[in-house]
């Protein structure tokens, strides 16, 4: 046998493969909701057999849990990025912008999140995730604004910011043709300016 004809299996990094599966799952959720999140359909999207998925995820619940954990880890990683920023105004802007679906990837993630919201009553893992996710979202906003407002006004300010970013994200999901990235960023600048004006009035 000619050794040159023997194919050597390509090494696949397990973490990279898991991330690819999760990204494909998020895309499936964003396009078709929870019914699209099956092991067989995700494998089909990735051009392989179902064993491509079952090698890493034993069942659909494990895959769904990985998708949800991905969102939480993203929030934790971004908090670390905020800690590296020394300018509080830069930190505020970055914290608010993080919530905006200004890229195709972030829009897909937001569509997937909205799709999952409608199933939280029937899927305990989704409900449990949402209970953990909200504090993580607020933590990003707290870190973004906590050096710019008095301690007694922090919770109320974060409430207002949370409503604004949630409303903006939902508006983009509903009408992406209206809320282009440019328009989102313009609205962001106006919102941050309003927060800055309020800060100046208090000082």
JSON list of C-alpha atoms in Angstrom, two decimals:
[
{"chain": "A", "resi": 1, "resn": "UNK", "atom": "CA", "xyz": [0.00, 0.00, 0.00]},
{"chain": "A", "resi": 2, "resn": "UNK", "atom": "CA", "xyz": [1.23, 3.44, -0.88]},
{"chain": "A", "resi": 3, "resn": "UNK", "atom": "CA", "xyz": [1.41, 5.32, 2.40]},
{"chain": "A", "resi": 4, "resn": "UNK", "atom": "CA", "xyz": [0.76, 8.52, 0.51]},
{"chain": "A", "resi": 5, "resn": "UNK", "atom": "CA", "xyz": [-2.77, 7.26, -0.16]},
{"chain": "A", "resi": 6, "resn": "UNK", "atom": "CA", "xyz": [-3.58, 6.78, 3.52]},
{"chain": "A", "resi": 7, "resn": "UNK", "atom": "CA", "xyz": [-5.67, 9.69, 4.73]},
{"chain": "A", "resi": 8, "resn": "UNK", "atom": "CA", "xyz": [-4.97, 11.03, 8.19]},
{"chain": "A", "resi": 9, "resn": "UNK", "atom": "CA", "xyz": [-8.04, 12.25, 10.06]},
{"chain": "A", "resi": 10, "resn": "UNK", "atom": "CA", "xyz": [-7.93, 16.02, 10.53]},
{"chain": "A", "resi": 11, "resn": "UNK", "atom": "CA", "xyz": [-7.67, 17.06, 14.16]},
{"chain": "A", "resi": 12, "resn": "UNK", "atom": "CA", "xyz": [-10.68, 19.01, 15.31]},
{"chain": "A", "resi": 13, "resn": "UNK", "atom": "CA", "xyz": [-10.35, 21.16, 18.40]},
{"chain": "A", "resi": 14, "resn": "UNK", "atom": "CA", "xyz": [-13.23, 20.14, 20.71]},
{"chain": "A", "resi": 15, "resn": "UNK", "atom": "CA", "xyz": [-13.82, 23.67, 22.01]},
{"chain": "A", "resi": 16, "resn": "UNK", "atom": "CA", "xyz": [-13.88, 25.06, 18.49]},
{"chain": "A", "resi": 17, "resn": "UNK", "atom": "CA", "xyz": [-16.32, 22.37, 17.35]},
{"chain": "A", "resi": 18, "resn": "UNK", "atom": "CA", "xyz": [-18.62, 23.00, 20.32]},
{"chain": "A", "resi": 19, "resn": "UNK", "atom": "CA", "xyz": [-18.60, 26.71, 19.54]},
{"chain": "A", "resi": 20, "resn": "UNK", "atom": "CA", "xyz": [-19.43, 25.98, 15.88]},
{"chain": "A", "resi": 21, "resn": "UNK", "atom": "CA", "xyz": [-22.37, 23.84, 16.98]},
{"chain": "A", "resi": 22, "resn": "UNK", "atom": "CA", "xyz": [-23.63, 26.52, 19.34]},
{"chain": "A", "resi": 23, "resn": "UNK", "atom": "CA", "xyz": [-23.33, 29.21, 16.66]},
{"chain": "A", "resi": 24, "resn": "UNK", "atom": "CA", "xyz": [-25.25, 27.01, 14.21]},
{"chain": "A", "resi": 25, "resn": "UNK", "atom": "CA", "xyz": [-27.90, 26.45, 16.90]},
{"chain": "A", "resi": 26, "resn": "UNK", "atom": "CA", "xyz": [-28.27, 30.18, 17.52]},
{"chain": "A", "resi": 27, "resn": "UNK", "atom": "CA", "xyz": [-28.70, 30.72, 13.78]},
{"chain": "A", "resi": 28, "resn": "UNK", "atom": "CA", "xyz": [-31.35, 27.98, 13.66]},
{"chain": "A", "resi": 29, "resn": "UNK", "atom": "CA", "xyz": [-33.24, 29.55, 16.56]},
{"chain": "A", "resi": 30, "resn": "UNK", "atom": "CA", "xyz": [-33.09, 32.98, 14.96]},
{"chain": "A", "resi": 31, "resn": "UNK", "atom": "CA", "xyz": [-34.52, 31.69, 11.68]},
{"chain": "A", "resi": 32, "resn": "UNK", "atom": "CA", "xyz": [-37.13, 29.19, 12.83]},
{"chain": "A", "resi": 33, "resn": "UNK", "atom": "CA", "xyz": [-37.48, 29.27, 16.58]},
{"chain": "A", "resi": 34, "resn": "UNK", "atom": "CA", "xyz": [-37.29, 26.34, 18.97]},
{"chain": "A", "resi": 35, "resn": "UNK", "atom": "CA", "xyz": [-38.70, 23.74, 16.50]},
{"chain": "A", "resi": 36, "resn": "UNK", "atom": "CA", "xyz": [-35.47, 24.15, 14.49]},
{"chain": "A", "resi": 37, "resn": "UNK", "atom": "CA", "xyz": [-33.33, 23.20, 17.46]},
{"chain": "A", "resi": 38, "resn": "UNK", "atom": "CA", "xyz": [-33.03, 19.44, 16.99]},
{"chain": "A", "resi": 39, "resn": "UNK", "atom": "CA", "xyz": [-29.81, 17.47, 16.89]},
{"chain": "A", "resi": 40, "resn": "UNK", "atom": "CA", "xyz": [-30.56, 16.18, 13.39]},
{"chain": "A", "resi": 41, "resn": "UNK", "atom": "CA", "xyz": [-31.40, 19.62, 11.96]},
{"chain": "A", "resi": 42, "resn": "UNK", "atom": "CA", "xyz": [-28.29, 21.21, 13.45]},
{"chain": "A", "resi": 43, "resn": "UNK", "atom": "CA", "xyz": [-26.15, 18.39, 12.06]},
{"chain": "A", "resi": 44, "resn": "UNK", "atom": "CA", "xyz": [-27.74, 18.97, 8.66]},
{"chain": "A", "resi": 45, "resn": "UNK", "atom": "CA", "xyz": [-26.91, 22.65, 8.83]},
{"chain": "A", "resi": 46, "resn": "UNK", "atom": "CA", "xyz": [-23.29, 21.74, 9.50]},
{"chain": "A", "resi": 47, "resn": "UNK", "atom": "CA", "xyz": [-23.17, 19.21, 6.69]},
{"chain": "A", "resi": 48, "resn": "UNK", "atom": "CA", "xyz": [-22.71, 16.10, 8.81]},
{"chain": "A", "resi": 49, "resn": "UNK", "atom": "CA", "xyz": [-24.53, 13.21, 10.40]},
{"chain": "A", "resi": 50, "resn": "UNK", "atom": "CA", "xyz": [-26.25, 13.41, 13.77]},
{"chain": "A", "resi": 51, "resn": "UNK", "atom": "CA", "xyz": [-23.17, 11.88, 15.42]},
{"chain": "A", "resi": 52, "resn": "UNK", "atom": "CA", "xyz": [-21.41, 15.17, 14.73]},
{"chain": "A", "resi": 53, "resn": "UNK", "atom": "CA", "xyz": [-23.66, 16.64, 17.42]},
{"chain": "A", "resi": 54, "resn": "UNK", "atom": "CA", "xyz": [-24.19, 13.65, 19.75]},
{"chain": "A", "resi": 55, "resn": "UNK", "atom": "CA", "xyz": [-20.43, 13.33, 20.16]},
{"chain": "A", "resi": 56, "resn": "UNK", "atom": "CA", "xyz": [-20.61, 16.59, 22.15]},
{"chain": "A", "resi": 57, "resn": "UNK", "atom": "CA", "xyz": [-24.26, 16.83, 23.23]},
{"chain": "A", "resi": 58, "resn": "UNK", "atom": "CA", "xyz": [-26.21, 13.79, 24.35]},
{"chain": "A", "resi": 59, "resn": "UNK", "atom": "CA", "xyz": [-29.62, 15.32, 23.76]},
{"chain": "A", "resi": 60, "resn": "UNK", "atom": "CA", "xyz": [-31.52, 18.45, 22.79]},
{"chain": "A", "resi": 61, "resn": "UNK", "atom": "CA", "xyz": [-31.69, 19.75, 26.36]},
{"chain": "A", "resi": 62, "resn": "UNK", "atom": "CA", "xyz": [-27.89, 19.62, 26.66]},
{"chain": "A", "resi": 63, "resn": "UNK", "atom": "CA", "xyz": [-27.58, 21.55, 23.39]},
{"chain": "A", "resi": 64, "resn": "UNK", "atom": "CA", "xyz": [-30.12, 24.14, 24.50]},
{"chain": "A", "resi": 65, "resn": "UNK", "atom": "CA", "xyz": [-28.29, 24.54, 27.80]},
{"chain": "A", "resi": 66, "resn": "UNK", "atom": "CA", "xyz": [-25.03, 25.15, 25.92]},
{"chain": "A", "resi": 67, "resn": "UNK", "atom": "CA", "xyz": [-26.69, 27.85, 23.81]},
{"chain": "A", "resi": 68, "resn": "UNK", "atom": "CA", "xyz": [-27.94, 29.59, 26.94]},
{"chain": "A", "resi": 69, "resn": "UNK", "atom": "CA", "xyz": [-24.61, 29.28, 28.73]},
{"chain": "A", "resi": 70, "resn": "UNK", "atom": "CA", "xyz": [-22.95, 30.83, 25.68]},
{"chain": "A", "resi": 71, "resn": "UNK", "atom": "CA", "xyz": [-24.94, 34.01, 26.20]},
{"chain": "A", "resi": 72, "resn": "UNK", "atom": "CA", "xyz": [-23.97, 34.16, 29.88]},
{"chain": "A", "resi": 73, "resn": "UNK", "atom": "CA", "xyz": [-20.29, 33.63, 29.15]},
{"chain": "A", "resi": 74, "resn": "UNK", "atom": "CA", "xyz": [-20.46, 36.43, 26.59]},
{"chain": "A", "resi": 75, "resn": "UNK", "atom": "CA", "xyz": [-21.76, 38.82, 29.26]},
{"chain": "A", "resi": 76, "resn": "UNK", "atom": "CA", "xyz": [-19.04, 37.77, 31.69]},
{"chain": "A", "resi": 77, "resn": "UNK", "atom": "CA", "xyz": [-16.35, 38.27, 29.05]},
{"chain": "A", "resi": 78, "resn": "UNK", "atom": "CA", "xyz": [-17.65, 41.73, 28.20]},
{"chain": "A", "resi": 79, "resn": "UNK", "atom": "CA", "xyz": [-17.62, 42.74, 31.86]},
{"chain": "A", "resi": 80, "resn": "UNK", "atom": "CA", "xyz": [-13.93, 41.97, 31.81]},
{"chain": "A", "resi": 81, "resn": "UNK", "atom": "CA", "xyz": [-13.50, 44.28, 28.81]},
{"chain": "A", "resi": 82, "resn": "UNK", "atom": "CA", "xyz": [-15.31, 47.09, 30.62]},
{"chain": "A", "resi": 83, "resn": "UNK", "atom": "CA", "xyz": [-12.93, 46.74, 33.54]},
{"chain": "A", "resi": 84, "resn": "UNK", "atom": "CA", "xyz": [-10.04, 47.58, 31.19]},
{"chain": "A", "resi": 85, "resn": "UNK", "atom": "CA", "xyz": [-11.58, 50.94, 30.25]},
{"chain": "A", "resi": 86, "resn": "UNK", "atom": "CA", "xyz": [-10.39, 53.86, 32.35]},
{"chain": "A", "resi": 87, "resn": "UNK", "atom": "CA", "xyz": [-12.62, 56.60, 30.91]},
{"chain": "A", "resi": 88, "resn": "UNK", "atom": "CA", "xyz": [-16.07, 56.32, 32.56]},
{"chain": "A", "resi": 89, "resn": "UNK", "atom": "CA", "xyz": [-17.81, 57.96, 29.59]},
{"chain": "A", "resi": 90, "resn": "UNK", "atom": "CA", "xyz": [-16.18, 55.52, 27.17]},
{"chain": "A", "resi": 91, "resn": "UNK", "atom": "CA", "xyz": [-17.25, 52.70, 29.47]},
{"chain": "A", "resi": 92, "resn": "UNK", "atom": "CA", "xyz": [-20.84, 53.98, 29.52]},
{"chain": "A", "resi": 93, "resn": "UNK", "atom": "CA", "xyz": [-21.06, 54.17, 25.75]},
{"chain": "A", "resi": 94, "resn": "UNK", "atom": "CA", "xyz": [-19.53, 50.72, 25.31]},
{"chain": "A", "resi": 95, "resn": "UNK", "atom": "CA", "xyz": [-21.90, 49.19, 27.87]},
{"chain": "A", "resi": 96, "resn": "UNK", "atom": "CA", "xyz": [-24.98, 50.52, 26.08]},
{"chain": "A", "resi": 97, "resn": "UNK", "atom": "CA", "xyz": [-23.69, 49.70, 22.60]},
{"chain": "A", "resi": 98, "resn": "UNK", "atom": "CA", "xyz": [-23.05, 46.08, 23.63]},
{"chain": "A", "resi": 99, "resn": "UNK", "atom": "CA", "xyz": [-26.81, 45.51, 23.75]},
{"chain": "A", "resi": 100, "resn": "UNK", "atom": "CA", "xyz": [-27.48, 46.81, 20.24]},
{"chain": "A", "resi": 101, "resn": "UNK", "atom": "CA", "xyz": [-27.77, 44.26, 17.41]},
{"chain": "A", "resi": 102, "resn": "UNK", "atom": "CA", "xyz": [-25.63, 46.27, 14.99]},
{"chain": "A", "resi": 103, "resn": "UNK", "atom": "CA", "xyz": [-24.02, 43.24, 13.32]},
{"chain": "A", "resi": 104, "resn": "UNK", "atom": "CA", "xyz": [-25.54, 40.22, 11.61]},
{"chain": "A", "resi": 105, "resn": "UNK", "atom": "CA", "xyz": [-24.22, 37.98, 14.38]},
{"chain": "A", "resi": 106, "resn": "UNK", "atom": "CA", "xyz": [-25.67, 40.09, 17.19]},
{"chain": "A", "resi": 107, "resn": "UNK", "atom": "CA", "xyz": [-28.99, 40.42, 15.34]},
{"chain": "A", "resi": 108, "resn": "UNK", "atom": "CA", "xyz": [-29.12, 36.64, 15.00]},
{"chain": "A", "resi": 109, "resn": "UNK", "atom": "CA", "xyz": [-28.46, 36.27, 18.72]},
{"chain": "A", "resi": 110, "resn": "UNK", "atom": "CA", "xyz": [-31.22, 38.73, 19.56]},
{"chain": "A", "resi": 111, "resn": "UNK", "atom": "CA", "xyz": [-33.71, 36.95, 17.30]},
{"chain": "A", "resi": 112, "resn": "UNK", "atom": "CA", "xyz": [-32.79, 33.67, 18.98]},
{"chain": "A", "resi": 113, "resn": "UNK", "atom": "CA", "xyz": [-33.33, 35.21, 22.42]},
{"chain": "A", "resi": 114, "resn": "UNK", "atom": "CA", "xyz": [-36.77, 36.50, 21.45]},
{"chain": "A", "resi": 115, "resn": "UNK", "atom": "CA", "xyz": [-37.65, 33.07, 20.05]},
{"chain": "A", "resi": 116, "resn": "UNK", "atom": "CA", "xyz": [-36.66, 31.41, 23.32]},
{"chain": "A", "resi": 117, "resn": "UNK", "atom": "CA", "xyz": [-38.67, 33.87, 25.42]},
{"chain": "A", "resi": 118, "resn": "UNK", "atom": "CA", "xyz": [-41.92, 32.51, 24.04]},
{"chain": "A", "resi": 119, "resn": "UNK", "atom": "CA", "xyz": [-41.09, 29.01, 25.29]},
{"chain": "A", "resi": 120, "resn": "UNK", "atom": "CA", "xyz": [-39.95, 29.73, 28.83]},
{"chain": "A", "resi": 121, "resn": "UNK", "atom": "CA", "xyz": [-43.19, 28.39, 30.30]},
{"chain": "A", "resi": 122, "resn": "UNK", "atom": "CA", "xyz": [-42.74, 25.00, 28.64]},
{"chain": "A", "resi": 123, "resn": "UNK", "atom": "CA", "xyz": [-38.96, 24.69, 28.94]},
{"chain": "A", "resi": 124, "resn": "UNK", "atom": "CA", "xyz": [-37.63, 24.92, 32.52]},
{"chain": "A", "resi": 125, "resn": "UNK", "atom": "CA", "xyz": [-34.05, 25.28, 31.32]},
{"chain": "A", "resi": 126, "resn": "UNK", "atom": "CA", "xyz": [-34.99, 28.49, 29.47]},
{"chain": "A", "resi": 127, "resn": "UNK", "atom": "CA", "xyz": [-36.77, 29.92, 32.49]},
{"chain": "A", "resi": 128, "resn": "UNK", "atom": "CA", "xyz": [-33.81, 29.11, 34.74]},
{"chain": "A", "resi": 129, "resn": "UNK", "atom": "CA", "xyz": [-31.45, 30.72, 32.27]},
{"chain": "A", "resi": 130, "resn": "UNK", "atom": "CA", "xyz": [-33.49, 33.92, 32.08]},
{"chain": "A", "resi": 131, "resn": "UNK", "atom": "CA", "xyz": [-33.43, 34.16, 35.87]},
{"chain": "A", "resi": 132, "resn": "UNK", "atom": "CA", "xyz": [-29.64, 34.11, 35.69]},
{"chain": "A", "resi": 133, "resn": "UNK", "atom": "CA", "xyz": [-29.35, 36.26, 32.59]},
{"chain": "A", "resi": 134, "resn": "UNK", "atom": "CA", "xyz": [-31.13, 39.36, 33.85]},
{"chain": "A", "resi": 135, "resn": "UNK", "atom": "CA", "xyz": [-28.65, 40.01, 36.70]},
{"chain": "A", "resi": 136, "resn": "UNK", "atom": "CA", "xyz": [-25.81, 39.54, 34.21]},
{"chain": "A", "resi": 137, "resn": "UNK", "atom": "CA", "xyz": [-27.36, 42.12, 31.87]},
{"chain": "A", "resi": 138, "resn": "UNK", "atom": "CA", "xyz": [-27.85, 44.58, 34.70]},
{"chain": "A", "resi": 139, "resn": "UNK", "atom": "CA", "xyz": [-24.27, 44.03, 35.85]},
{"chain": "A", "resi": 140, "resn": "UNK", "atom": "CA", "xyz": [-23.04, 45.30, 32.48]},
{"chain": "A", "resi": 141, "resn": "UNK", "atom": "CA", "xyz": [-25.15, 48.45, 32.79]},
{"chain": "A", "resi": 142, "resn": "UNK", "atom": "CA", "xyz": [-24.18, 48.98, 36.43]},
{"chain": "A", "resi": 143, "resn": "UNK", "atom": "CA", "xyz": [-20.50, 48.85, 35.52]},
{"chain": "A", "resi": 144, "resn": "UNK", "atom": "CA", "xyz": [-21.12, 51.22, 32.65]},
{"chain": "A", "resi": 145, "resn": "UNK", "atom": "CA", "xyz": [-22.76, 53.96, 34.69]},
{"chain": "A", "resi": 146, "resn": "UNK", "atom": "CA", "xyz": [-21.85, 53.49, 38.34]},
{"chain": "A", "resi": 147, "resn": "UNK", "atom": "CA", "xyz": [-19.05, 56.08, 38.32]},
{"chain": "A", "resi": 148, "resn": "UNK", "atom": "CA", "xyz": [-21.28, 58.72, 36.74]},
{"chain": "A", "resi": 149, "resn": "UNK", "atom": "CA", "xyz": [-24.31, 58.80, 39.03]},
{"chain": "A", "resi": 150, "resn": "UNK", "atom": "CA", "xyz": [-24.81, 59.07, 42.79]},
{"chain": "A", "resi": 151, "resn": "UNK", "atom": "CA", "xyz": [-25.17, 55.72, 44.53]},
{"chain": "A", "resi": 152, "resn": "UNK", "atom": "CA", "xyz": [-28.76, 56.52, 45.49]},
{"chain": "A", "resi": 153, "resn": "UNK", "atom": "CA", "xyz": [-29.73, 56.97, 41.83]},
{"chain": "A", "resi": 154, "resn": "UNK", "atom": "CA", "xyz": [-27.87, 53.99, 40.43]},
{"chain": "A", "resi": 155, "resn": "UNK", "atom": "CA", "xyz": [-30.73, 51.48, 40.48]},
{"chain": "A", "resi": 156, "resn": "UNK", "atom": "CA", "xyz": [-33.20, 53.90, 38.90]},
{"chain": "A", "resi": 157, "resn": "UNK", "atom": "CA", "xyz": [-30.72, 54.86, 36.20]},
{"chain": "A", "resi": 158, "resn": "UNK", "atom": "CA", "xyz": [-29.98, 51.22, 35.40]},
{"chain": "A", "resi": 159, "resn": "UNK", "atom": "CA", "xyz": [-33.73, 50.53, 35.22]},
{"chain": "A", "resi": 160, "resn": "UNK", "atom": "CA", "xyz": [-34.10, 53.26, 32.61]},
{"chain": "A", "resi": 161, "resn": "UNK", "atom": "CA", "xyz": [-31.10, 52.02, 30.65]},
{"chain": "A", "resi": 162, "resn": "UNK", "atom": "CA", "xyz": [-32.35, 48.43, 30.73]},
{"chain": "A", "resi": 163, "resn": "UNK", "atom": "CA", "xyz": [-35.74, 49.45, 29.35]},
{"chain": "A", "resi": 164, "resn": "UNK", "atom": "CA", "xyz": [-34.06, 51.51, 26.61]},
{"chain": "A", "resi": 165, "resn": "UNK", "atom": "CA", "xyz": [-31.68, 48.81, 25.41]},
{"chain": "A", "resi": 166, "resn": "UNK", "atom": "CA", "xyz": [-34.40, 46.14, 25.55]},
{"chain": "A", "resi": 167, "resn": "UNK", "atom": "CA", "xyz": [-36.80, 48.31, 23.56]},
{"chain": "A", "resi": 168, "resn": "UNK", "atom": "CA", "xyz": [-34.14, 49.16, 21.01]},
{"chain": "A", "resi": 169, "resn": "UNK", "atom": "CA", "xyz": [-33.14, 45.52, 20.53]},
{"chain": "A", "resi": 170, "resn": "UNK", "atom": "CA", "xyz": [-36.75, 44.43, 20.09]},
{"chain": "A", "resi": 171, "resn": "UNK", "atom": "CA", "xyz": [-37.40, 47.25, 17.62]},
{"chain": "A", "resi": 172, "resn": "UNK", "atom": "CA", "xyz": [-34.47, 46.09, 15.52]},
{"chain": "A", "resi": 173, "resn": "UNK", "atom": "CA", "xyz": [-35.75, 42.50, 15.54]},
{"chain": "A", "resi": 174, "resn": "UNK", "atom": "CA", "xyz": [-39.19, 43.69, 14.44]},
{"chain": "A", "resi": 175, "resn": "UNK", "atom": "CA", "xyz": [-38.01, 46.19, 11.83]},
{"chain": "A", "resi": 176, "resn": "UNK", "atom": "CA", "xyz": [-34.37, 45.63, 10.82]},
{"chain": "A", "resi": 177, "resn": "UNK", "atom": "CA", "xyz": [-34.97, 47.52, 7.59]},
{"chain": "A", "resi": 178, "resn": "UNK", "atom": "CA", "xyz": [-35.78, 50.65, 9.61]},
{"chain": "A", "resi": 179, "resn": "UNK", "atom": "CA", "xyz": [-33.26, 50.28, 12.40]},
{"chain": "A", "resi": 180, "resn": "UNK", "atom": "CA", "xyz": [-30.07, 50.06, 10.40]},
{"chain": "A", "resi": 181, "resn": "UNK", "atom": "CA", "xyz": [-26.77, 49.93, 12.31]},
{"chain": "A", "resi": 182, "resn": "UNK", "atom": "CA", "xyz": [-26.24, 53.60, 11.50]},
{"chain": "A", "resi": 183, "resn": "UNK", "atom": "CA", "xyz": [-29.61, 54.59, 12.92]},
{"chain": "A", "resi": 184, "resn": "UNK", "atom": "CA", "xyz": [-29.06, 52.48, 16.02]},
{"chain": "A", "resi": 185, "resn": "UNK", "atom": "CA", "xyz": [-25.72, 54.15, 16.68]},
{"chain": "A", "resi": 186, "resn": "UNK", "atom": "CA", "xyz": [-27.22, 57.60, 16.13]},
{"chain": "A", "resi": 187, "resn": "UNK", "atom": "CA", "xyz": [-29.94, 56.78, 18.69]},
{"chain": "A", "resi": 188, "resn": "UNK", "atom": "CA", "xyz": [-27.23, 55.51, 21.03]},
{"chain": "A", "resi": 189, "resn": "UNK", "atom": "CA", "xyz": [-25.39, 58.82, 20.83]},
{"chain": "A", "resi": 190, "resn": "UNK", "atom": "CA", "xyz": [-28.56, 60.74, 21.68]},
{"chain": "A", "resi": 191, "resn": "UNK", "atom": "CA", "xyz": [-29.33, 58.45, 24.60]},
{"chain": "A", "resi": 192, "resn": "UNK", "atom": "CA", "xyz": [-25.82, 58.70, 26.03]},
{"chain": "A", "resi": 193, "resn": "UNK", "atom": "CA", "xyz": [-25.98, 62.49, 25.58]},
{"chain": "A", "resi": 194, "resn": "UNK", "atom": "CA", "xyz": [-29.20, 62.58, 27.61]},
{"chain": "A", "resi": 195, "resn": "UNK", "atom": "CA", "xyz": [-27.53, 60.60, 30.37]},
{"chain": "A", "resi": 196, "resn": "UNK", "atom": "CA", "xyz": [-24.59, 63.01, 30.29]},
{"chain": "A", "resi": 197, "resn": "UNK", "atom": "CA", "xyz": [-26.91, 66.03, 30.50]},
{"chain": "A", "resi": 198, "resn": "UNK", "atom": "CA", "xyz": [-28.61, 64.53, 33.53]},
{"chain": "A", "resi": 199, "resn": "UNK", "atom": "CA", "xyz": [-25.22, 63.98, 35.08]},
{"chain": "A", "resi": 200, "resn": "UNK", "atom": "CA", "xyz": [-24.23, 67.62, 34.52]},
{"chain": "A", "resi": 201, "resn": "UNK", "atom": "CA", "xyz": [-27.49, 68.86, 36.09]},
{"chain": "A", "resi": 202, "resn": "UNK", "atom": "CA", "xyz": [-26.77, 66.89, 39.24]},
{"chain": "A", "resi": 203, "resn": "UNK", "atom": "CA", "xyz": [-23.22, 68.16, 39.57]}
]
